[in-house]
CSV table of C-alpha atoms and ligand atoms in Angstrom, one decimal:
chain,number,residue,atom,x,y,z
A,1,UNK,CA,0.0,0.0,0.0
A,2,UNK,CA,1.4,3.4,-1.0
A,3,UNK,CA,0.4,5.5,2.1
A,4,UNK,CA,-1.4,4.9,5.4
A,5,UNK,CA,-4.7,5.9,5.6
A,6,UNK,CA,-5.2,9.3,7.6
A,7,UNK,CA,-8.3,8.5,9.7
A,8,UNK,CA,-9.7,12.3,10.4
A,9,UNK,CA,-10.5,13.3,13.8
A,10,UNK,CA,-13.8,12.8,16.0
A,11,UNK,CA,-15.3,15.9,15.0
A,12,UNK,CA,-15.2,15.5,11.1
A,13,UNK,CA,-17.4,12.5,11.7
A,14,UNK,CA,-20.4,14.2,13.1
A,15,UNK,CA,-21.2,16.2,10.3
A,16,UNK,CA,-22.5,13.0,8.2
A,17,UNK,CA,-22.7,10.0,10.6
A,18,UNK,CA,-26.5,11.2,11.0
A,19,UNK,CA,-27.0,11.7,7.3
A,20,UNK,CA,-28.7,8.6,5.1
A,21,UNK,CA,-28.7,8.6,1.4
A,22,UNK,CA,-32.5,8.8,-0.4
A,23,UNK,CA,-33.8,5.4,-1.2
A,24,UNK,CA,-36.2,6.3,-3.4
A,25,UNK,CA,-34.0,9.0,-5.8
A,26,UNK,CA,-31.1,6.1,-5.8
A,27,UNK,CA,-34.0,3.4,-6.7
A,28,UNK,CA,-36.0,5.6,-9.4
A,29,UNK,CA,-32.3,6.2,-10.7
A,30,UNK,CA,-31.7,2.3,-11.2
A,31,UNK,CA,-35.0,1.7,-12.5
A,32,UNK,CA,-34.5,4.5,-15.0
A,33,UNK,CA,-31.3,3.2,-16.1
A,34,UNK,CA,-32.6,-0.3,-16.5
A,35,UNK,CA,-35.4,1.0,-19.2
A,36,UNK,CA,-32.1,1.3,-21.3
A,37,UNK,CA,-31.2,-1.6,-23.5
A,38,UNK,CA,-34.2,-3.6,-22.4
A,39,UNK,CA,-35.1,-6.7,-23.6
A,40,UNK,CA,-38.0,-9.1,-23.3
A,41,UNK,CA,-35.9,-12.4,-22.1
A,42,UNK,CA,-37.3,-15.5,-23.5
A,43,UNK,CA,-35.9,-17.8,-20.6
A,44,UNK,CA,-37.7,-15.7,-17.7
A,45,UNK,CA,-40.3,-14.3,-19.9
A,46,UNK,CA,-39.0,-10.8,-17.4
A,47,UNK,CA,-37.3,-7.8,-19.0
A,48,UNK,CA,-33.9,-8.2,-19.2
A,49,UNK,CA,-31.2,-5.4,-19.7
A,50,UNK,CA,-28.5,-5.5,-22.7
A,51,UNK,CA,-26.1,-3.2,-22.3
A,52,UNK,CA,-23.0,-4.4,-24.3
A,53,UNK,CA,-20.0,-2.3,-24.0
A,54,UNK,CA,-19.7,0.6,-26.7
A,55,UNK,CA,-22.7,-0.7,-28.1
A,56,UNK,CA,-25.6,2.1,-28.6
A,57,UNK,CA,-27.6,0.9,-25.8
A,58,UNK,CA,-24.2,1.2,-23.5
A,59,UNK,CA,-24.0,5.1,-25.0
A,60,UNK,CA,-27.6,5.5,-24.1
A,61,UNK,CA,-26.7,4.6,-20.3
A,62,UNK,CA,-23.9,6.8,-20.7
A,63,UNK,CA,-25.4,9.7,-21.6
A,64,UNK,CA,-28.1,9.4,-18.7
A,65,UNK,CA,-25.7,8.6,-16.1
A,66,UNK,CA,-23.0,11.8,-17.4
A,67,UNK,CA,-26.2,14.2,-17.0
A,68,UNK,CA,-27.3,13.1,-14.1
A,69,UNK,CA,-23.6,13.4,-12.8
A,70,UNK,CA,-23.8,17.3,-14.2
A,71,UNK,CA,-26.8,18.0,-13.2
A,72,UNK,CA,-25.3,17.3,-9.6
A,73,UNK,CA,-22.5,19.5,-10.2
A,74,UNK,CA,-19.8,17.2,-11.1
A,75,UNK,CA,-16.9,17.8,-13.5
A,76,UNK,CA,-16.6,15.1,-16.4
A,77,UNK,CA,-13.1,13.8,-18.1
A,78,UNK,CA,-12.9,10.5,-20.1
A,79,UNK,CA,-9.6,8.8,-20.2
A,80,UNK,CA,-8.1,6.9,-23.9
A,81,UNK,CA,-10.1,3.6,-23.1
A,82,UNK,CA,-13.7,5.8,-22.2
A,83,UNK,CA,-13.5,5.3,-18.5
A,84,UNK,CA,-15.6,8.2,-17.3
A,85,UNK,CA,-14.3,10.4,-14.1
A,86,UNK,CA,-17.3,12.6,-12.5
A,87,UNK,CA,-15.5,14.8,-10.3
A,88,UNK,CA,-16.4,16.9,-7.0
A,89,UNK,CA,-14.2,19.5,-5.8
A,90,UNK,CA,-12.6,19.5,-2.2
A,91,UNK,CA,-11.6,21.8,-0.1
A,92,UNK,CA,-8.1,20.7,-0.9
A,93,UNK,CA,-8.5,20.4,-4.4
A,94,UNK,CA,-5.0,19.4,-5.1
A,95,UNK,CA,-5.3,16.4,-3.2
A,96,UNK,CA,-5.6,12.9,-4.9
A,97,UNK,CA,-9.7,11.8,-5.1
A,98,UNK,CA,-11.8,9.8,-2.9
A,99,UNK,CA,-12.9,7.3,-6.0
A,100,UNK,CA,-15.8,5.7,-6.4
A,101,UNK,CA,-16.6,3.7,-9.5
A,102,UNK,CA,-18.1,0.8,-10.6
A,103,UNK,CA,-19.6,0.1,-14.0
A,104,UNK,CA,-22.6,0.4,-16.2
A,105,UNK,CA,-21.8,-2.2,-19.4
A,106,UNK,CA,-23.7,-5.0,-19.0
A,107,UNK,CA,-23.9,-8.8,-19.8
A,108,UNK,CA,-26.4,-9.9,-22.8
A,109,UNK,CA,-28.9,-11.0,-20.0
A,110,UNK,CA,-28.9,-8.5,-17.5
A,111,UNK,CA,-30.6,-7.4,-14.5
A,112,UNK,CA,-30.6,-4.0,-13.6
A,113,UNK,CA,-28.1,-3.9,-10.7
A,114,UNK,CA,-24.7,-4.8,-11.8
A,115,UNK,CA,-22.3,-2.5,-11.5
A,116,UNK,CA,-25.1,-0.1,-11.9
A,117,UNK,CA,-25.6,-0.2,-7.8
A,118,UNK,CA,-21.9,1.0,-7.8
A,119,UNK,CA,-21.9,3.6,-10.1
A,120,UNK,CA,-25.6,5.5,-9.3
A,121,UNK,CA,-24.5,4.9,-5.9
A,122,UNK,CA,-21.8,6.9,-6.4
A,123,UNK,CA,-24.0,9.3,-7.8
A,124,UNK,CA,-26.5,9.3,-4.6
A,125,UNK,CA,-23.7,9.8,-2.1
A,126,UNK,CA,-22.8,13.2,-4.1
A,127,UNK,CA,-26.0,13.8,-4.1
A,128,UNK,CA,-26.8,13.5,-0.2
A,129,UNK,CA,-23.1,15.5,0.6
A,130,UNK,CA,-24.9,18.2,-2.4
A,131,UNK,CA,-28.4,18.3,-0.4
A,132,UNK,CA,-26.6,18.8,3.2
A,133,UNK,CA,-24.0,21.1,2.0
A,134,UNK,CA,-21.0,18.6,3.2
A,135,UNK,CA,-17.8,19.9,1.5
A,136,UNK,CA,-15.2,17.0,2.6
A,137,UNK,CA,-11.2,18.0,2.3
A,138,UNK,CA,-10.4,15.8,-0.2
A,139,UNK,CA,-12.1,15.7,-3.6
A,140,UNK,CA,-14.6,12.6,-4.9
A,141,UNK,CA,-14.8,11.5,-8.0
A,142,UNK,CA,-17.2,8.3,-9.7
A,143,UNK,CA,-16.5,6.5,-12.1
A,144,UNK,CA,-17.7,4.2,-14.9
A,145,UNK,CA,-16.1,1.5,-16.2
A,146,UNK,CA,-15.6,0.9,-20.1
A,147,UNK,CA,-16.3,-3.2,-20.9
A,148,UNK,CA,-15.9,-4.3,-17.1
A,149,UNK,CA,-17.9,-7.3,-18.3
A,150,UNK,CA,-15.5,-8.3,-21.3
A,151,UNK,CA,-18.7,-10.2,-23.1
A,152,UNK,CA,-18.5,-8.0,-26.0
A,153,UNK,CA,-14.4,-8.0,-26.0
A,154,UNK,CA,-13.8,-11.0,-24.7
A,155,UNK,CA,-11.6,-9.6,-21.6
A,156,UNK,CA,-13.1,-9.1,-18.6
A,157,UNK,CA,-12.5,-5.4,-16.4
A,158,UNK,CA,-11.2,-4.1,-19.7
A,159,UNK,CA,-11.2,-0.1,-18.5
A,160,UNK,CA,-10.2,-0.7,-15.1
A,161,UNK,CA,-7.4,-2.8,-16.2
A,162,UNK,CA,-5.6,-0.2,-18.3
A,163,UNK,CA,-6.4,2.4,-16.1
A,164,UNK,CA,-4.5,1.0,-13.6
A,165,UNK,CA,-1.9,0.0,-16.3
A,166,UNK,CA,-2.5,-4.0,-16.2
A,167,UNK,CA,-3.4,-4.1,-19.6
A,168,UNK,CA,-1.5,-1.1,-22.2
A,169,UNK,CA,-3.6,1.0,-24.2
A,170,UNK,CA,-2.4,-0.7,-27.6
A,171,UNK,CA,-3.7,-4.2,-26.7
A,172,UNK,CA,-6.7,-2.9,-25.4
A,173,UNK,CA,-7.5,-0.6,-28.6
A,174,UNK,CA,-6.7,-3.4,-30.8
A,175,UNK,CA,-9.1,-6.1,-29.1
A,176,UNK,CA,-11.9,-7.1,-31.2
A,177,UNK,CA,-15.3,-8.1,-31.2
A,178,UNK,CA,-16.9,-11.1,-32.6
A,179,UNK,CA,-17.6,-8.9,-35.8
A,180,UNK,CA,-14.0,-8.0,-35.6
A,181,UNK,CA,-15.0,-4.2,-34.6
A,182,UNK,CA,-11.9,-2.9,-32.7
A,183,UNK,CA,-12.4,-1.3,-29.3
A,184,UNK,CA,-10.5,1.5,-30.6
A,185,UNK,CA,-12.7,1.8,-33.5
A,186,UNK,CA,-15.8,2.2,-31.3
A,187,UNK,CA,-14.1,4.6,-29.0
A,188,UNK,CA,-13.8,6.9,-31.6
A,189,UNK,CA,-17.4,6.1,-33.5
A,190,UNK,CA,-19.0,7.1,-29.6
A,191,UNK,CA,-16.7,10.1,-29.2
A,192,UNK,CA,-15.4,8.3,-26.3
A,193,UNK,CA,-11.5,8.2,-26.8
A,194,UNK,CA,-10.6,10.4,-24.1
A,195,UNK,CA,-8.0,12.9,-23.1
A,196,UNK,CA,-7.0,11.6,-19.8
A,197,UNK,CA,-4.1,9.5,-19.8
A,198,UNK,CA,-3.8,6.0,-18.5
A,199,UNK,CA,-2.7,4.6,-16.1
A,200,UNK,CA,-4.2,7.0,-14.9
A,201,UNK,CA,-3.0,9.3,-11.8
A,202,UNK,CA,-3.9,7.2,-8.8
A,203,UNK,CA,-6.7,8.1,-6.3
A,204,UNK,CA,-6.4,8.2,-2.5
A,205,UNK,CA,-8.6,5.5,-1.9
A,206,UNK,CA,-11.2,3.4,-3.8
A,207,UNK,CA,-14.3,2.3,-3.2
A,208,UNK,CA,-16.9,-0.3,-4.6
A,209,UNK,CA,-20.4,-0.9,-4.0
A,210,UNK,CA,-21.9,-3.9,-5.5
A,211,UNK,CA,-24.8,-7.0,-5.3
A,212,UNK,CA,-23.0,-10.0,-4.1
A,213,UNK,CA,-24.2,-12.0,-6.6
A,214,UNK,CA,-24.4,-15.4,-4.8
A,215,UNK,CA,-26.8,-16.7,-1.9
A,216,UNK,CA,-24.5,-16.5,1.4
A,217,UNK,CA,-25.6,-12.7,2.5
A,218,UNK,CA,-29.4,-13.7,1.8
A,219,UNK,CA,-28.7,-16.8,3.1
A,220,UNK,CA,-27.2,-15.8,6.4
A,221,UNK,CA,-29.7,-12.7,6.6
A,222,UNK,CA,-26.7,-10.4,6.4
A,223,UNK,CA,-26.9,-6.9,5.5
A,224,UNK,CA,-23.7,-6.3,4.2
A,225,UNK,CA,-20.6,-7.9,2.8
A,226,UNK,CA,-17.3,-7.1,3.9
A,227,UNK,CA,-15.2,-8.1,0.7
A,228,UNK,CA,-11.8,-9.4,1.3
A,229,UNK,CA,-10.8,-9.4,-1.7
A,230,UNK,CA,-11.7,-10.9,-5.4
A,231,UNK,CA,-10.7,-14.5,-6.6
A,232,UNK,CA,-8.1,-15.4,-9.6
A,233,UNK,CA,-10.2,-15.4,-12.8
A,234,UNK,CA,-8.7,-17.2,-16.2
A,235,UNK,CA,-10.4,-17.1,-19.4
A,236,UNK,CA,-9.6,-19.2,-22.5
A,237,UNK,CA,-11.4,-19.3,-26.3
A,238,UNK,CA,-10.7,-23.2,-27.6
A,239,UNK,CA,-10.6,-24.0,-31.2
A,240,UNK,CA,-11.4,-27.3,-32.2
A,241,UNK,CA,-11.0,-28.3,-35.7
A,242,UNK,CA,-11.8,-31.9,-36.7
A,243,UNK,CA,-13.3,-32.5,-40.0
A,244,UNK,CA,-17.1,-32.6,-41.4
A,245,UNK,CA,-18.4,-36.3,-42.4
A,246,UNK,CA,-21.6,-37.5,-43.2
A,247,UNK,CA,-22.7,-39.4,-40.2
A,248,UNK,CA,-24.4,-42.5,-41.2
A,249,UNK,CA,-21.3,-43.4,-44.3
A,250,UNK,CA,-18.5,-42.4,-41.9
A,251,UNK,CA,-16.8,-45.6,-39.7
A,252,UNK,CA,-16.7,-44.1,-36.6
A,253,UNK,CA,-12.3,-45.4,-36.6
A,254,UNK,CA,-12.4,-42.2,-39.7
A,255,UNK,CA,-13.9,-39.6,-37.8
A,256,UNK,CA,-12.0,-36.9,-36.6
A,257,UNK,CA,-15.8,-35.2,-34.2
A,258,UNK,CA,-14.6,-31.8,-32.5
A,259,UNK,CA,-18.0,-31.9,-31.0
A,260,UNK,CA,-17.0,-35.3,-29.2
A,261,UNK,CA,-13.4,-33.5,-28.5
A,262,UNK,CA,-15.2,-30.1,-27.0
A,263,UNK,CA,-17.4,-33.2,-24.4
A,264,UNK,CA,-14.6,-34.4,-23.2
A,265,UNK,CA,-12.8,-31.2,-22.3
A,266,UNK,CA,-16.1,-30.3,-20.8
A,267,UNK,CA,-16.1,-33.1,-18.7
A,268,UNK,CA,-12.8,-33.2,-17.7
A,269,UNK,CA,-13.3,-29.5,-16.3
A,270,UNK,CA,-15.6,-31.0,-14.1
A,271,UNK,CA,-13.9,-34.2,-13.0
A,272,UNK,CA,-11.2,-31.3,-12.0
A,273,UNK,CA,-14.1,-29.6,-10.2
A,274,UNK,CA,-15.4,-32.3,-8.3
A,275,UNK,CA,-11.7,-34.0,-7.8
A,276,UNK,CA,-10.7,-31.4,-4.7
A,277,UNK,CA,-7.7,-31.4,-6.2
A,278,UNK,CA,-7.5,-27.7,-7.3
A,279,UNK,CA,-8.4,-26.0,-3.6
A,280,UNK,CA,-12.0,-24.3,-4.7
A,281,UNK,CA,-12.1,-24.0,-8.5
A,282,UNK,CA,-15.0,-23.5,-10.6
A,283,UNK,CA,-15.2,-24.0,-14.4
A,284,UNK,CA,-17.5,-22.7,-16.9
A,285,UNK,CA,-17.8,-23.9,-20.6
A,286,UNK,CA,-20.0,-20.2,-20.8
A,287,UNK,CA,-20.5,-20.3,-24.5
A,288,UNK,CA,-20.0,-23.6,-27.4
A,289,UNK,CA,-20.3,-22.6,-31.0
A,290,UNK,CA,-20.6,-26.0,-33.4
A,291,UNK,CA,-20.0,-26.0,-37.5
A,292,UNK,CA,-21.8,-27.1,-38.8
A,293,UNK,CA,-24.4,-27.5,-36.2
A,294,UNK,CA,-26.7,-30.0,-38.4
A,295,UNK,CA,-28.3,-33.3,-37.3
A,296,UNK,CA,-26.6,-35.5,-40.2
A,297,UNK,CA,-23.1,-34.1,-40.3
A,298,UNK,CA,-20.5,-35.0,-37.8
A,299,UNK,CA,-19.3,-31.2,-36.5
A,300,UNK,CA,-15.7,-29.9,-37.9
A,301,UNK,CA,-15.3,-26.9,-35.7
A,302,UNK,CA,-16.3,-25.9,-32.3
A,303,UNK,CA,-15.3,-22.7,-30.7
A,304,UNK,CA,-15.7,-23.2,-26.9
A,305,UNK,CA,-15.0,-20.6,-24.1
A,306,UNK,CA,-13.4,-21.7,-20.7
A,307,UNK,CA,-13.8,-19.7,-17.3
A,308,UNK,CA,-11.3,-20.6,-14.8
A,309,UNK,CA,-11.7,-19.4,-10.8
A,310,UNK,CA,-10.1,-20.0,-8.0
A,311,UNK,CA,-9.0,-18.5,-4.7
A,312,UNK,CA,-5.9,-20.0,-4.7
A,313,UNK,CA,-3.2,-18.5,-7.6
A,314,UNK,CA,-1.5,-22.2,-7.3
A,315,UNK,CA,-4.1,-23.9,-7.7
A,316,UNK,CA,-5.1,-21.7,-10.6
A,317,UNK,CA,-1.7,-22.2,-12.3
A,318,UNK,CA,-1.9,-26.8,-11.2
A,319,UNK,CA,-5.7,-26.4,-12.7
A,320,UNK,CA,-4.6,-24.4,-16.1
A,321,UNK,CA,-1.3,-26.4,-16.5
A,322,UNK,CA,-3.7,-29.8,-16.1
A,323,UNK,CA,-6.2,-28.5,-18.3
A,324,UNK,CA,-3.3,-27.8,-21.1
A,325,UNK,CA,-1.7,-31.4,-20.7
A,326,UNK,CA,-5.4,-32.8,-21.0
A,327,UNK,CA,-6.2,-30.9,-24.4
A,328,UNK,CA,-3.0,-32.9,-26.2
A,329,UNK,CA,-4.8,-35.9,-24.7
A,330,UNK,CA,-7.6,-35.2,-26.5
A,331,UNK,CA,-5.9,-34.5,-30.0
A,332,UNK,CA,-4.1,-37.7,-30.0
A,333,UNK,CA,-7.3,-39.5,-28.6
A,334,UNK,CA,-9.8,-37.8,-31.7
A,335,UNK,CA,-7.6,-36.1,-34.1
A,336,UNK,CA,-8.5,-33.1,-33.9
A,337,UNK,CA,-6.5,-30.0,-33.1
A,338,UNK,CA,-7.3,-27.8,-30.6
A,339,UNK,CA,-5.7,-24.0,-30.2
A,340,UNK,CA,-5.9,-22.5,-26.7
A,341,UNK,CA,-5.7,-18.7,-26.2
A,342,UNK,CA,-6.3,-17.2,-22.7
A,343,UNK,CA,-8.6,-13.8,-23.1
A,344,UNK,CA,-8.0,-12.4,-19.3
A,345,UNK,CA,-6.0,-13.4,-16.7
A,346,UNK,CA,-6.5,-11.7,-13.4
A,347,UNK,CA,-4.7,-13.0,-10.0
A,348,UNK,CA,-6.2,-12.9,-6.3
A,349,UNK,CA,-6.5,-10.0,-5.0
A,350,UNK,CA,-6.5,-9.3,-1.2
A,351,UNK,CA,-7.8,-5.7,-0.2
A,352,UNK,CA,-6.0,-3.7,2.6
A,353,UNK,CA,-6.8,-4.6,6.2
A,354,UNK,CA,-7.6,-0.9,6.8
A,355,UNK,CA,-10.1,-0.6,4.0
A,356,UNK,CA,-12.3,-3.7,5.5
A,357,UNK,CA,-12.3,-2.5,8.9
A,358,UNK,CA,-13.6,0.9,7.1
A,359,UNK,CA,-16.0,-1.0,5.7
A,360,UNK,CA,-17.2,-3.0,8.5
A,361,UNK,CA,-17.2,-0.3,11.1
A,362,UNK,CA,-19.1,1.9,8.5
A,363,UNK,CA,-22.0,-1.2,8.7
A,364,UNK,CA,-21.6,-1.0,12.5
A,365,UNK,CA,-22.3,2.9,13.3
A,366,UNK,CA,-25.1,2.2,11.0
A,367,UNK,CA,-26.2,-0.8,13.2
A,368,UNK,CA,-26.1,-3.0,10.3
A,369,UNK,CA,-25.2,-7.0,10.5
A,370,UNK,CA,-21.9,-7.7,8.2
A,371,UNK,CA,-19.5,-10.7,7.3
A,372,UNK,CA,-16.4,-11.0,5.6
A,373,UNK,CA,-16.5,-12.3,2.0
A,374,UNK,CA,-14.5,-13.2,-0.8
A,375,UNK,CA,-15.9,-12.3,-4.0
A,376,UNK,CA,-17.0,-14.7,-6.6
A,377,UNK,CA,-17.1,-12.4,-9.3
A,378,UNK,CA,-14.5,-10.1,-10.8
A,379,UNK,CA,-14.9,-6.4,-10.1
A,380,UNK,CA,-12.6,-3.0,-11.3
A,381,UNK,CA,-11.7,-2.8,-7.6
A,382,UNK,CA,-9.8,-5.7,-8.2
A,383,UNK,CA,-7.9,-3.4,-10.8
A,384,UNK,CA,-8.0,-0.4,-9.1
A,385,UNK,CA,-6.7,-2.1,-6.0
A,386,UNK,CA,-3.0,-2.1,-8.1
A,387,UNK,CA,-3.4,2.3,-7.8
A,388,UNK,CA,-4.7,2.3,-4.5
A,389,UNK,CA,-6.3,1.1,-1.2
A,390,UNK,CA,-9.5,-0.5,-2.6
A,391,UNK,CA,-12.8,-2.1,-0.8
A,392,UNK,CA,-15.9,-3.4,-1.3
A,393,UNK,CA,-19.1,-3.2,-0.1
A,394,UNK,CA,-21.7,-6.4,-1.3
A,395,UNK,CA,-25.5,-6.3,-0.5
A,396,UNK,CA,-27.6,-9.1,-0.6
A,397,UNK,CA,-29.6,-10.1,-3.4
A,398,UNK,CA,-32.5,-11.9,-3.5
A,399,UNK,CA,-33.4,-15.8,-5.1
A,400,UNK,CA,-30.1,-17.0,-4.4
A,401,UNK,CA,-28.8,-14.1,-5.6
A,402,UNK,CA,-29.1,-14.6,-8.7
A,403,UNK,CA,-26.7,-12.6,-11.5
A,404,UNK,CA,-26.0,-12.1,-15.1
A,405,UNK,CA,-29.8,-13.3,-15.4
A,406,UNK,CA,-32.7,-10.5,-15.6
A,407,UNK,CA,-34.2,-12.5,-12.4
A,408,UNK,CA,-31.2,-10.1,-10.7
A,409,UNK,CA,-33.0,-8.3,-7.7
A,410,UNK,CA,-32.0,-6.8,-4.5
A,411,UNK,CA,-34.6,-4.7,-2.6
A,412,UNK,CA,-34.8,-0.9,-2.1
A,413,UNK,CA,-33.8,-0.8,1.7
A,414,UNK,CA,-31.1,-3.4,0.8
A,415,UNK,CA,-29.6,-1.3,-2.1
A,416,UNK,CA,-29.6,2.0,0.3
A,417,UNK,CA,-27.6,0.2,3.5
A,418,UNK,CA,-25.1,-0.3,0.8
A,419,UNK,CA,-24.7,3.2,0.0
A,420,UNK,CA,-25.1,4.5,3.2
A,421,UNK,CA,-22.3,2.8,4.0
A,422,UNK,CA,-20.4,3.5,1.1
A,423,UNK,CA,-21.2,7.3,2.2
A,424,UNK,CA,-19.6,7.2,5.9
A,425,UNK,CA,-17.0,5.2,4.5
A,426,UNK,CA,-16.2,8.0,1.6
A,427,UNK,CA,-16.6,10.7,3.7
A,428,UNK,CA,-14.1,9.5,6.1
A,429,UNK,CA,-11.3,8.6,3.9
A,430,UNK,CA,-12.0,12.2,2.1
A,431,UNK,CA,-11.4,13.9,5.2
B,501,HGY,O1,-17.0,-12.2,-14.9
B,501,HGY,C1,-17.1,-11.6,-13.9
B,501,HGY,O2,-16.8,-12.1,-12.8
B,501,HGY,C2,-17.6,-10.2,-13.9
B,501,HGY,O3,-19.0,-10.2,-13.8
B,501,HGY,N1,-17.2,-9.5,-15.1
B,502,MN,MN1,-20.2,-6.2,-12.0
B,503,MN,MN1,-21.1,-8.9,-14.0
């Protein structure tokens, strides 16, 4: 960690430790948001939210959120991958920010609460410090996160990671869609390829509000979620090429199936699962496209995506090293060949000791219930954390906390004790 946290004195505290954020403004505000990019999801039969980075819908979110975030005073600056910083002054200006960010991009079968908690969160804690007239000494700034879901790019916490100068601008410009549509290109095609340069100057302090995403909270009747820190992720595209055969003439000693090939890596991946031998992984085959894809032909290609996690980085590097060996087991076993390219690679992160205890005494003046827990899911905190002291603060969410599904809910009061406490907790690192 780059500096110890100044914790301010008594005093400084009581001007906000009776103040609460407005439930209703921040709910209307992620109701509103969710309009944008709505679908009507054929799985649930609910309205779903689609809010691929750089995509039209993403701008549309955008461009609500950035007026919003004038309306309320804030200055705006975009940095050369479209991360957005919404700033409010201090009383010492010159000091480095307070940030708060999350993101607003969103998977292709949404609810309305990822990353969007974080981010109009944000918003409602300038807000509540704008209606009471708090100035803190150091400034705040939000921000918004380009592609922190990497669905469209295929690499997860895209922004965050070159702001905090994991991934270089180059790479990240030059990353392509499936259409082959360069980041870069829709930068500039949005008006989004900022002037800020990244990585970008590093904040005091960062902070995340987010749903958990998972049952435990719900499950233990928690209010909030302490986060310790955020889980290795690894993400591969697979290539399988056999070759196409009709399949009643072809002997089954001729074929060369990539769809067979693409089963046994996906049971493999859970034989690894279920073996205990890699600590607590979890593998996802997340998407599987088959050529031809016809009853009668026996398929030549199959494009298959792997998602790696695990707590452990050890584990992570056993599991990914195991998975390699397997796939040459599987080319001499079917002939077919199989290319392996990993699309993001993030290790564990642990966040400082000081920013949980924030976090956790922030849920206790408020008299809420919290426990410490390690995130499932990536988050730009994770990035961020490489800049600066970063936490989190998770809130429960409802049907076993179900995410990246438009079933996604968390309740009104349970989406404001998550920015009340991301308000104390602000307010005291920005003073
Ligand atoms: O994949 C993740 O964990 C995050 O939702 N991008
Ligand atoms: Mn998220
Ligand atoms: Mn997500």
């Amino acid at each position: 960690m780059s500096h110890p946290i100044v914790f301010p004195s008594a005093e400084s505290q009581s001007s906000v430790s009776h103040i609460r954020v407005d439930q209703d403004r921040l709910w209307n505000a992620l109701q509103e948001l969710g309009e944008l990019g709505a679908y009507r999801d054929e799985e649930t039969g609910l309205h779903g939210v689609r809010r691929l980075a750089l995509t039209d819908q993403d701008m549309e979110g955008r461009r609500l959120v950035m007026g919003w975030m004038q309306e309320a005073g804030l200055s705006l600056r975009v940095d050369q991958i479209g991360n957005v910083y919404a700033r409010r002054a201090g009383a010492q200006d010159v000091l480095p920010p307070v940030m708060i960010g999350s993101h607003i991009d969103s998977v292709g079968t949404a609810g309305k609460f990822d990353g969007c908690l974080g981010v109009l969160g944000g918003l409602e804690v300038i807000r509540t410090l704008n209606d009471h007239g708090v100035i803190t000494r150091r400034p705040i700034e939000v921000a918004i996160f380009t592609e922190e879901e990497g669905v469209r790019f295929g690499t997860d916490m895209l922004g965050s990671a070159v702001a905090a100068g994991r991934l270089g601008l180059r790479e990240a410009l030059e990353t392509t869609d499936r259409d082959g549509v360069s980041v870069g290109a829709e930068l500039e095609h949005h008006g989004f390829a900022g002037e800020v340069q990244v990585p970008i100057t590093a904040p005091y302090a960062y902070l995340e509000c987010h749903i958990e995403q998972g049952p435990i909270l719900a499950a233990d009747n928690t209010r909030i979620g302490v986060v310790r820190g955020v889980q290795a992720i690894t993400w591969k595209e697979l290539q399988l090429t056999g070759r196409a055969a009709h399949a009643g003439a072809t002997p089954h000693s001729l074929r060369r199936n990539a769809g067979l090939a693409a089963a046994l890596v996906t049971v493999r991946l859970n034989e690894m699962v279920e073996s205990g031998e890699y600590g607590q992984m979890l593998a996802t085959v997340g998407r599987q496209d088959t050529y031809p894809n016809l009853i009668n032909i026996v398929p030549s290609n199959v494009l298959m995506t792997v998602d790696l996690r695990n707590p452990d980085a050890a584990a992570m590097e056993r599991a990914e090293a195991d998975l390699n060996t397997y796939l040459g087991d599987v080319e001499r076993l079917t002939g077919v060949s199989i290319t392996s390219r990993t699309t993001a690679k993030t290790p564990p992160v642990a966040f400082p000791v000081e920013m949980q205890d924030l976090v956790a005494k922030s849920a206790t003046n408020l008299g809420f219930s919290y426990a410490e827990i390690t995130s499932g899911a990536g988050h730009d905190a994770g990035e961020i954390a490489a800049l600066c002291p970063a936490g989190m603060i998770f809130v429960p969410g409802l049907y076993d906390g179900i995410s990246h599904n438009p079933r996604e809910y968390s309740t009104p009061e349970a989406c404001a004790d998550g920015i009340n406490v991301l308000l104390q907790a602000a307010v005291e690192l920005a003073n």
